[in-house]
PDB file of C-alpha atoms in Angstrom:
ATOM      1  CA  MET A 134     -18.274  22.141  -4.539  1.00 60.00           C
ATOM      2  CA  ILE A 135     -21.917  23.145  -5.144  1.00 70.00           C
ATOM      3  CA  GLU A 136     -23.590  26.339  -3.974  1.00 72.00           C
ATOM      4  CA  VAL A 137     -27.315  26.029  -3.279  1.00 74.00           C
ATOM      5  CA  GLU A 138     -29.121  29.362  -3.336  1.00 69.00           C
ATOM      6  CA  THR A 139     -32.213  30.184  -1.282  1.00 61.00           C
ATOM      7  CA  SER A 140     -34.932  32.699  -2.155  1.00 57.00           C
ATOM      8  CA  GLY A 141     -33.215  35.089   0.253  1.00 56.00           C
ATOM      9  CA  GLN A 142     -29.516  35.866   0.346  1.00 53.00           C
ATOM     10  CA  ARG A 143     -28.251  32.774   2.176  1.00 62.00           C
ATOM     11  CA  THR A 144     -26.113  30.348   0.217  1.00 66.00           C
ATOM     12  CA  TYR A 145     -25.327  26.809   1.354  1.00 68.00           C
ATOM     13  CA  ARG A 146     -22.023  25.379   0.140  1.00 67.00           C
ATOM     14  CA  ARG A 147     -21.850  21.604   0.052  1.00 69.00           C
ATOM     15  CA  THR A 148     -19.694  18.903  -1.511  1.00 69.00           C
ATOM     16  CA  ALA A 149     -21.576  16.286  -3.536  1.00 69.00           C
ATOM     17  CA  ASN A 150     -21.386  13.365  -5.936  1.00 74.00           C
ATOM     18  CA  ILE A 151     -22.343  14.475  -9.434  1.00 74.00           C
ATOM     19  CA  SER A 152     -23.824  12.628 -12.430  1.00 72.00           C
ATOM     20  CA  LEU A 153     -25.426  13.834 -15.659  1.00 68.00           C
ATOM     21  CA  GLY A 154     -28.813  13.397 -13.976  1.00 74.00           C
ATOM     22  CA  GLY A 155     -28.305  15.090 -10.640  1.00 77.00           C
ATOM     23  CA  VAL A 156     -26.296  15.436  -7.453  1.00 79.00           C
ATOM     24  CA  GLY A 157     -26.123  13.630  -4.136  1.00 78.00           C
ATOM     25  CA  PHE A 158     -25.183  15.905  -1.237  1.00 77.00           C
ATOM     26  CA  HIS A 159     -23.009  14.444   1.526  1.00 73.00           C
ATOM     27  CA  ALA A 160     -24.654  16.706   4.133  1.00 74.00           C
ATOM     28  CA  PRO A 161     -28.295  17.806   4.423  1.00 75.00           C
ATOM     29  CA  ILE A 162     -29.634  20.925   2.740  1.00 76.00           C
ATOM     30  CA  PRO A 163     -32.592  22.758   4.348  1.00 75.00           C
ATOM     31  CA  PHE A 164     -35.237  22.059   1.694  1.00 78.00           C
ATOM     32  CA  ARG A 165     -38.341  19.850   1.667  1.00 79.00           C
ATOM     33  CA  MET A 166     -39.091  17.075  -0.809  1.00 81.00           C
ATOM     34  CA  GLY A 167     -40.162  18.566  -4.134  1.00 83.00           C
ATOM     35  CA  SER A 168     -38.450  21.917  -3.537  1.00 83.00           C
ATOM     36  CA  GLN A 169     -36.905  23.476  -6.635  1.00 83.00           C
ATOM     37  CA  LEU A 170     -33.400  24.881  -6.255  1.00 81.00           C
ATOM     38  CA  ALA A 171     -30.944  27.088  -8.108  1.00 83.00           C
ATOM     39  CA  MET A 172     -27.430  25.647  -7.935  1.00 82.00           C
ATOM     40  CA  THR A 173     -23.986  26.774  -9.019  1.00 81.00           C
ATOM     41  CA  LEU A 174     -21.613  23.914  -9.860  1.00 78.00           C
ATOM     42  CA  ARG A 175     -17.888  24.409  -9.302  1.00 72.00           C
ATOM     43  CA  LEU A 176     -16.124  21.250 -10.479  1.00 68.00           C
ATOM     44  CA  ALA A 177     -12.752  20.140  -9.134  1.00 59.00           C
ATOM     45  CA  GLY A 178      -9.874  20.801 -11.511  1.00 53.00           C
ATOM     46  CA  ARG A 179     -11.883  23.171 -13.741  1.00 53.00           C
ATOM     47  CA  GLY A 180     -12.114  26.912 -13.801  1.00 56.00           C
ATOM     48  CA  GLY A 181     -15.390  28.800 -13.879  1.00 62.00           C
ATOM     49  CA  SER A 182     -18.837  27.621 -12.860  1.00 74.00           C
ATOM     50  CA  VAL A 183     -22.222  26.727 -14.317  1.00 77.00           C
ATOM     51  CA  ARG A 184     -25.754  27.401 -13.023  1.00 81.00           C
ATOM     52  CA  VAL A 185     -28.431  24.714 -13.119  1.00 82.00           C
ATOM     53  CA  GLU A 186     -31.874  24.112 -11.624  1.00 84.00           C
ATOM     54  CA  GLY A 187     -32.869  21.038  -9.656  1.00 82.00           C
ATOM     55  CA  GLU A 188     -35.568  19.397  -7.545  1.00 84.00           C
ATOM     56  CA  VAL A 189     -35.140  17.610  -4.198  1.00 83.00           C
ATOM     57  CA  VAL A 190     -36.228  13.995  -4.730  1.00 80.00           C
ATOM     58  CA  GLY A 191     -35.108  12.216  -1.572  1.00 77.00           C
ATOM     59  CA  VAL A 192     -32.372  11.418   0.916  1.00 74.00           C
ATOM     60  CA  ASP A 193     -29.361   9.159   0.503  1.00 61.00           C
ATOM     61  CA  ASP A 194     -29.019   5.709   2.069  1.00 57.00           C
ATOM     62  CA  SER A 195     -27.318   7.090   5.162  1.00 58.00           C
ATOM     63  CA  GLY A 196     -30.199   9.500   5.795  1.00 60.00           C
ATOM     64  CA  ARG A 197     -27.726  12.360   6.218  1.00 67.00           C
ATOM     65  CA  GLY A 198     -27.675  13.828   2.716  1.00 74.00           C
ATOM     66  CA  ASN A 199     -30.137  14.789  -0.020  1.00 79.00           C
ATOM     67  CA  ARG A 200     -30.584  13.765  -3.633  1.00 80.00           C
ATOM     68  CA  VAL A 201     -31.418  16.444  -6.207  1.00 83.00           C
ATOM     69  CA  LYS A 202     -32.210  15.769  -9.864  1.00 82.00           C
ATOM     70  CA  PHE A 203     -31.553  18.292 -12.605  1.00 81.00           C
ATOM     71  CA  LEU A 204     -34.671  19.926 -14.066  1.00 79.00           C
ATOM     72  CA  HIS A 205     -32.780  21.520 -16.908  1.00 73.00           C
ATOM     73  CA  LEU A 206     -29.183  20.928 -17.990  1.00 73.00           C
ATOM     74  CA  PRO A 207     -27.984  23.459 -20.604  1.00 73.00           C
ATOM     75  CA  GLY A 208     -25.780  22.166 -23.399  1.00 71.00           C
ATOM     76  CA  HIS A 209     -22.619  23.824 -22.080  1.00 73.00           C
ATOM     77  CA  ALA A 210     -23.320  22.402 -18.603  1.00 74.00           C
ATOM     78  CA  GLN A 211     -23.731  18.902 -20.041  1.00 72.00           C
ATOM     79  CA  ASP A 212     -20.428  19.241 -21.928  1.00 71.00           C
ATOM     80  CA  MET A 213     -18.717  20.433 -18.757  1.00 73.00           C
ATOM     81  CA  LEU A 214     -20.043  17.464 -16.765  1.00 72.00           C
ATOM     82  CA  ASP A 215     -19.149  15.015 -19.547  1.00 69.00           C
ATOM     83  CA  GLN A 216     -15.555  16.212 -19.476  1.00 69.00           C
ATOM     84  CA  HIS A 217     -15.452  16.182 -15.683  1.00 66.00           C
ATOM     85  CA  LEU A 218     -16.756  12.598 -15.418  1.00 66.00           C
ATOM     86  CA  ALA A 219     -14.411  11.376 -18.144  1.00 63.00           C
ATOM     87  CA  LEU A 220     -11.477  13.077 -16.424  1.00 60.00           C
ATOM     88  CA  PHE A 221     -12.097  11.307 -13.138  1.00 54.00           C
ATOM     89  CA  ASN A 222     -12.811   7.976 -14.841  1.00 47.00           C
ATOM     90  CA  ALA A 223     -16.069   7.104 -13.113  1.00 44.00           C
ATOM     91  CA  PRO A 224     -19.562   8.407 -13.798  1.00 40.00           C
ATOM     92  CA  THR A 225     -20.926   9.121 -10.337  1.00 38.00           C
ATOM     93  CA  VAL A 226     -24.382   7.906  -9.372  1.00 40.00           C
ATOM     94  CA  VAL A 227     -26.615   9.929  -7.098  1.00 43.00           C
ATOM     95  CA  GLY A 228     -27.809   7.966  -4.066  1.00 39.00           C
ATOM     96  CA  THR A 229     -28.812   4.443  -5.048  1.00 39.00           C
ATOM     97  CA  SER A 230     -30.042   5.137  -8.600  1.00 42.00           C
ATOM     98  CA  PRO A 231     -28.622   7.463 -11.280  1.00 44.00           C
ATOM     99  CA  PHE A 232     -31.016   9.936 -12.888  1.00 45.00           C
ATOM    100  CA  HIS A 233     -31.551   9.789 -16.639  1.00 46.00           C
ATOM    101  CA  ARG A 234     -32.804  12.661 -18.735  1.00 43.00           C
ATOM    102  CA  PRO A 235     -36.148  11.408 -20.132  1.00 48.00           C
ATOM    103  CA  GLU A 236     -35.757  13.427 -23.332  1.00 49.00           C
ATOM    104  CA  ALA A 237     -32.431  11.777 -24.162  1.00 50.00           C
ATOM    105  CA  PRO A 238     -32.004   8.321 -22.557  1.00 52.00           C
ATOM    106  CA  PRO A 239     -28.427   6.987 -22.735  1.00 52.00           C
ATOM    107  CA  GLN A 240     -27.681   4.882 -25.780  1.00 54.00           C
ATOM    108  CA  PRO A 241     -25.538   1.735 -25.753  1.00 57.00           C
ATOM    109  CA  ARG A 242     -22.005   2.820 -26.527  1.00 60.00           C
ATOM    110  CA  GLU A 243     -19.582   1.007 -28.769  1.00 69.00           C
ATOM    111  CA  GLN A 244     -16.932  -1.101 -27.096  1.00 80.00           C
ATOM    112  CA  VAL A 245     -13.387  -0.629 -28.299  1.00 79.00           C
ATOM    113  CA  ARG A 246     -11.513  -3.702 -29.532  1.00 81.00           C
ATOM    114  CA  GLU A 247      -8.348  -1.992 -30.718  1.00 87.00           C
ATOM    115  CA  GLY A 248      -6.803   1.420 -30.317  1.00 89.00           C
ATOM    116  CA  ILE A 249      -3.571   3.179 -31.143  1.00 91.00           C
ATOM    117  CA  LEU A 250      -1.317   5.713 -29.424  1.00 92.00           C
ATOM    118  CA  ILE A 251       0.430   8.136 -31.787  1.00 89.00           C
ATOM    119  CA  LEU A 252       3.372  10.200 -30.532  1.00 90.00           C
ATOM    120  CA  GLN A 253       3.508  13.763 -31.816  1.00 80.00           C
ATOM    121  CA  GLY A 254       6.094  16.526 -31.768  1.00 64.00           C
ATOM    122  CA  GLY A 255       9.716  15.340 -31.801  1.00 58.00           C
ATOM    123  CA  GLU A 256       8.584  11.700 -31.743  1.00 55.00           C
ATOM    124  CA  THR A 257       6.208  12.021 -34.730  1.00 54.00           C
ATOM    125  CA  GLY A 258       5.656   8.747 -36.543  1.00 64.00           C
ATOM    126  CA  GLN A 259       5.832   6.370 -33.602  1.00 85.00           C
ATOM    127  CA  GLU A 260       2.664   4.342 -33.142  1.00 88.00           C
ATOM    128  CA  PHE A 261       1.736   1.765 -30.509  1.00 91.00           C
ATOM    129  CA  ARG A 262      -1.237  -0.556 -30.935  1.00 90.00           C
ATOM    130  CA  LEU A 263      -3.501  -1.350 -28.000  1.00 91.00           C
ATOM    131  CA  ARG A 264      -5.806  -4.315 -27.617  1.00 85.00           C
ATOM    132  CA  SER A 265      -7.129  -6.006 -24.487  1.00 82.00           C
ATOM    133  CA  ALA A 266      -3.732  -6.773 -22.933  1.00 83.00           C
ATOM    134  CA  ASP A 267      -2.462  -4.409 -20.230  1.00 89.00           C
ATOM    135  CA  LYS A 268       0.498  -2.247 -21.245  1.00 92.00           C
ATOM    136  CA  VAL A 269       3.054  -0.340 -19.188  1.00 94.00           C
ATOM    137  CA  VAL A 270       4.287   2.916 -20.744  1.00 95.00           C
ATOM    138  CA  GLY A 271       7.759   4.101 -19.803  1.00 95.00           C
ATOM    139  CA  ARG A 272      11.315   4.978 -20.756  1.00 94.00           C
ATOM    140  CA  ASP A 273      12.929   1.685 -19.688  1.00 93.00           C
ATOM    141  CA  ALA A 274      12.786  -1.015 -22.350  1.00 93.00           C
ATOM    142  CA  GLY A 275      13.362  -3.643 -19.670  1.00 92.00           C
ATOM    143  CA  SER A 276      10.201  -2.834 -17.695  1.00 91.00           C
ATOM    144  CA  ALA A 277       7.871  -1.074 -20.167  1.00 93.00           C
ATOM    145  CA  ASP A 278       5.826  -2.554 -23.021  1.00 93.00           C
ATOM    146  CA  ILE A 279       5.465   0.815 -24.775  1.00 94.00           C
ATOM    147  CA  VAL A 280       8.826   2.577 -24.725  1.00 94.00           C
ATOM    148  CA  ILE A 281       8.978   6.366 -25.069  1.00 93.00           C
ATOM    149  CA  ASP A 282      12.611   7.461 -25.037  1.00 91.00           C
ATOM    150  CA  HIS A 283      12.228  10.962 -23.615  1.00 92.00           C
ATOM    151  CA  PRO A 284      13.859  12.499 -20.503  1.00 93.00           C
ATOM    152  CA  THR A 285      10.492  13.608 -19.055  1.00 94.00           C
ATOM    153  CA  VAL A 286       9.100  10.052 -19.198  1.00 95.00           C
ATOM    154  CA  SER A 287       9.733   7.882 -16.120  1.00 95.00           C
ATOM    155  CA  ARG A 288      11.033   4.298 -16.300  1.00 94.00           C
ATOM    156  CA  ARG A 289       7.516   3.026 -15.539  1.00 94.00           C
ATOM    157  CA  HIS A 290       5.313   6.033 -16.236  1.00 96.00           C
ATOM    158  CA  ALA A 291       1.756   4.842 -16.896  1.00 94.00           C
ATOM    159  CA  HIS A 292      -0.500   1.801 -17.207  1.00 94.00           C
ATOM    160  CA  VAL A 293      -2.940   1.354 -20.130  1.00 93.00           C
ATOM    161  CA  TYR A 294      -5.706  -1.231 -19.836  1.00 90.00           C
ATOM    162  CA  LEU A 295      -9.179  -2.078 -21.127  1.00 87.00           C
ATOM    163  CA  GLN A 296     -12.073  -1.490 -18.703  1.00 84.00           C
ATOM    164  CA  ASN A 297     -15.785  -1.713 -19.536  1.00 81.00           C
ATOM    165  CA  GLY A 298     -15.029  -1.599 -23.235  1.00 85.00           C
ATOM    166  CA  ARG A 299     -12.807   1.499 -23.009  1.00 87.00           C
ATOM    167  CA  HIS A 300      -9.054   1.981 -22.813  1.00 91.00           C
ATOM    168  CA  VAL A 301      -7.946   3.745 -19.631  1.00 90.00           C
ATOM    169  CA  ILE A 302      -4.545   5.266 -18.847  1.00 92.00           C
ATOM    170  CA  THR A 303      -3.428   5.623 -15.213  1.00 91.00           C
ATOM    171  CA  ASP A 304      -0.337   7.383 -13.886  1.00 93.00           C
ATOM    172  CA  LEU A 305       2.122   5.149 -11.995  1.00 92.00           C
ATOM    173  CA  SER A 306       3.328   7.873  -9.600  1.00 91.00           C
ATOM    174  CA  SER A 307       5.631   9.200 -12.309  1.00 94.00           C
ATOM    175  CA  THR A 308       7.809  12.281 -11.890  1.00 94.00           C
ATOM    176  CA  ASN A 309       6.177  14.415 -14.600  1.00 95.00           C
ATOM    177  CA  GLY A 310       2.724  12.821 -14.661  1.00 94.00           C
ATOM    178  CA  ILE A 311      -0.002  12.861 -17.298  1.00 94.00           C
ATOM    179  CA  GLN A 312      -1.705  16.075 -18.405  1.00 93.00           C
ATOM    180  CA  PHE A 313      -5.089  16.463 -20.090  1.00 91.00           C
ATOM    181  CA  ARG A 314      -6.370  19.901 -21.163  1.00 88.00           C
ATOM    182  CA  GLY A 315      -3.425  21.418 -19.304  1.00 88.00           C
ATOM    183  CA  LYS A 316      -4.348  19.744 -15.997  1.00 89.00           C
ATOM    184  CA  PRO A 317      -2.496  16.898 -14.238  1.00 90.00           C
ATOM    185  CA  ILE A 318      -4.656  13.799 -13.953  1.00 90.00           C
ATOM    186  CA  ARG A 319      -4.292  10.431 -12.268  1.00 88.00           C
ATOM    187  CA  SER A 320      -6.566   8.380 -14.531  1.00 88.00           C
ATOM    188  CA  LEU A 321      -8.219   9.103 -17.872  1.00 90.00           C
ATOM    189  CA  VAL A 322     -10.809   7.230 -19.960  1.00 89.00           C
ATOM    190  CA  LEU A 323      -9.527   7.496 -23.538  1.00 91.00           C
ATOM    191  CA  LYS A 324     -11.850   8.616 -26.333  1.00 89.00           C
ATOM    192  CA  ASP A 325     -11.318   8.600 -30.089  1.00 88.00           C
ATOM    193  CA  GLY A 326      -9.187  11.586 -31.135  1.00 88.00           C
ATOM    194  CA  MET A 327      -8.267  12.576 -27.552  1.00 90.00           C
ATOM    195  CA  GLN A 328      -4.892  14.288 -27.057  1.00 91.00           C
ATOM    196  CA  PHE A 329      -2.903  14.370 -23.816  1.00 94.00           C
ATOM    197  CA  ARG A 330       0.689  14.464 -22.566  1.00 94.00           C
ATOM    198  CA  ILE A 331       2.832  11.753 -21.036  1.00 96.00           C
ATOM    199  CA  GLY A 332       5.525  13.812 -19.374  1.00 94.00           C
ATOM    200  CA  LYS A 333       6.214  16.441 -22.043  1.00 93.00           C
ATOM    201  CA  VAL A 334       5.413  14.109 -24.950  1.00 93.00           C
ATOM    202  CA  GLN A 335       2.198  14.908 -26.844  1.00 93.00           C
ATOM    203  CA  VAL A 336       0.138  11.766 -27.537  1.00 93.00           C
ATOM    204  CA  GLN A 337      -3.066  11.192 -29.500  1.00 91.00           C
ATOM    205  CA  TYR A 338      -5.365   8.207 -29.022  1.00 92.00           C
ATOM    206  CA  LEU A 339      -7.379   6.802 -31.932  1.00 90.00           C
ATOM    207  CA  VAL A 340      -9.872   3.932 -32.081  1.00 89.00           C
ATOM    208  CA  THR A 341      -9.025   1.522 -34.887  1.00 85.00           C
ATOM    209  CA  ARG A 342     -11.711  -1.137 -34.269  1.00 77.00           C
ATOM    210  CA  ALA A 343     -14.930  -1.033 -32.271  1.00 69.00           C
ATOM    211  CA  VAL A 344     -17.893  -3.399 -31.863  1.00 61.00           C
TER     212      VAL A 344
END
């Protein structure tokens, strides 16, 4: 949810697609092309909010919504958006073309060749190597490739696979789910050093080889 503030006291609340460069509103906002806006971002699954400034740069393909690019994205706002986009496993583009910050154009990122899952807590010492092959994580040795023998782990709990050069873990409608930063998630793009929970089991992901 994004709140768009006017120069008066009216506030327009709209849902939108969000990227690091801007937002694409699903419904129109009452501002002309080139108008500068103050916006408050309230991201799904996260507490608190962040204020940013933007400029109306056009309408979306349907002609019903507006596209707004960020004029200034503070460091804490960028971190918040980075975490949000990683959590939902898909950087969102605004309209037909994503916006890029001219002062810091995106750099080619390394593609992971191999990774490793390390179980922590009561299961300390167990390690599972990941490459390009899909893996099912679960409690049942007969149906899971990565077996975690813990009562909070379902028989077929999660699916780990390589997508666009990154390992991704997706919940398979398990009983106790996957948690990241204390929040239940359906799908998560794994980054080097990231920690999360499968059921109640603490897991860390490390990159062992990248190209």
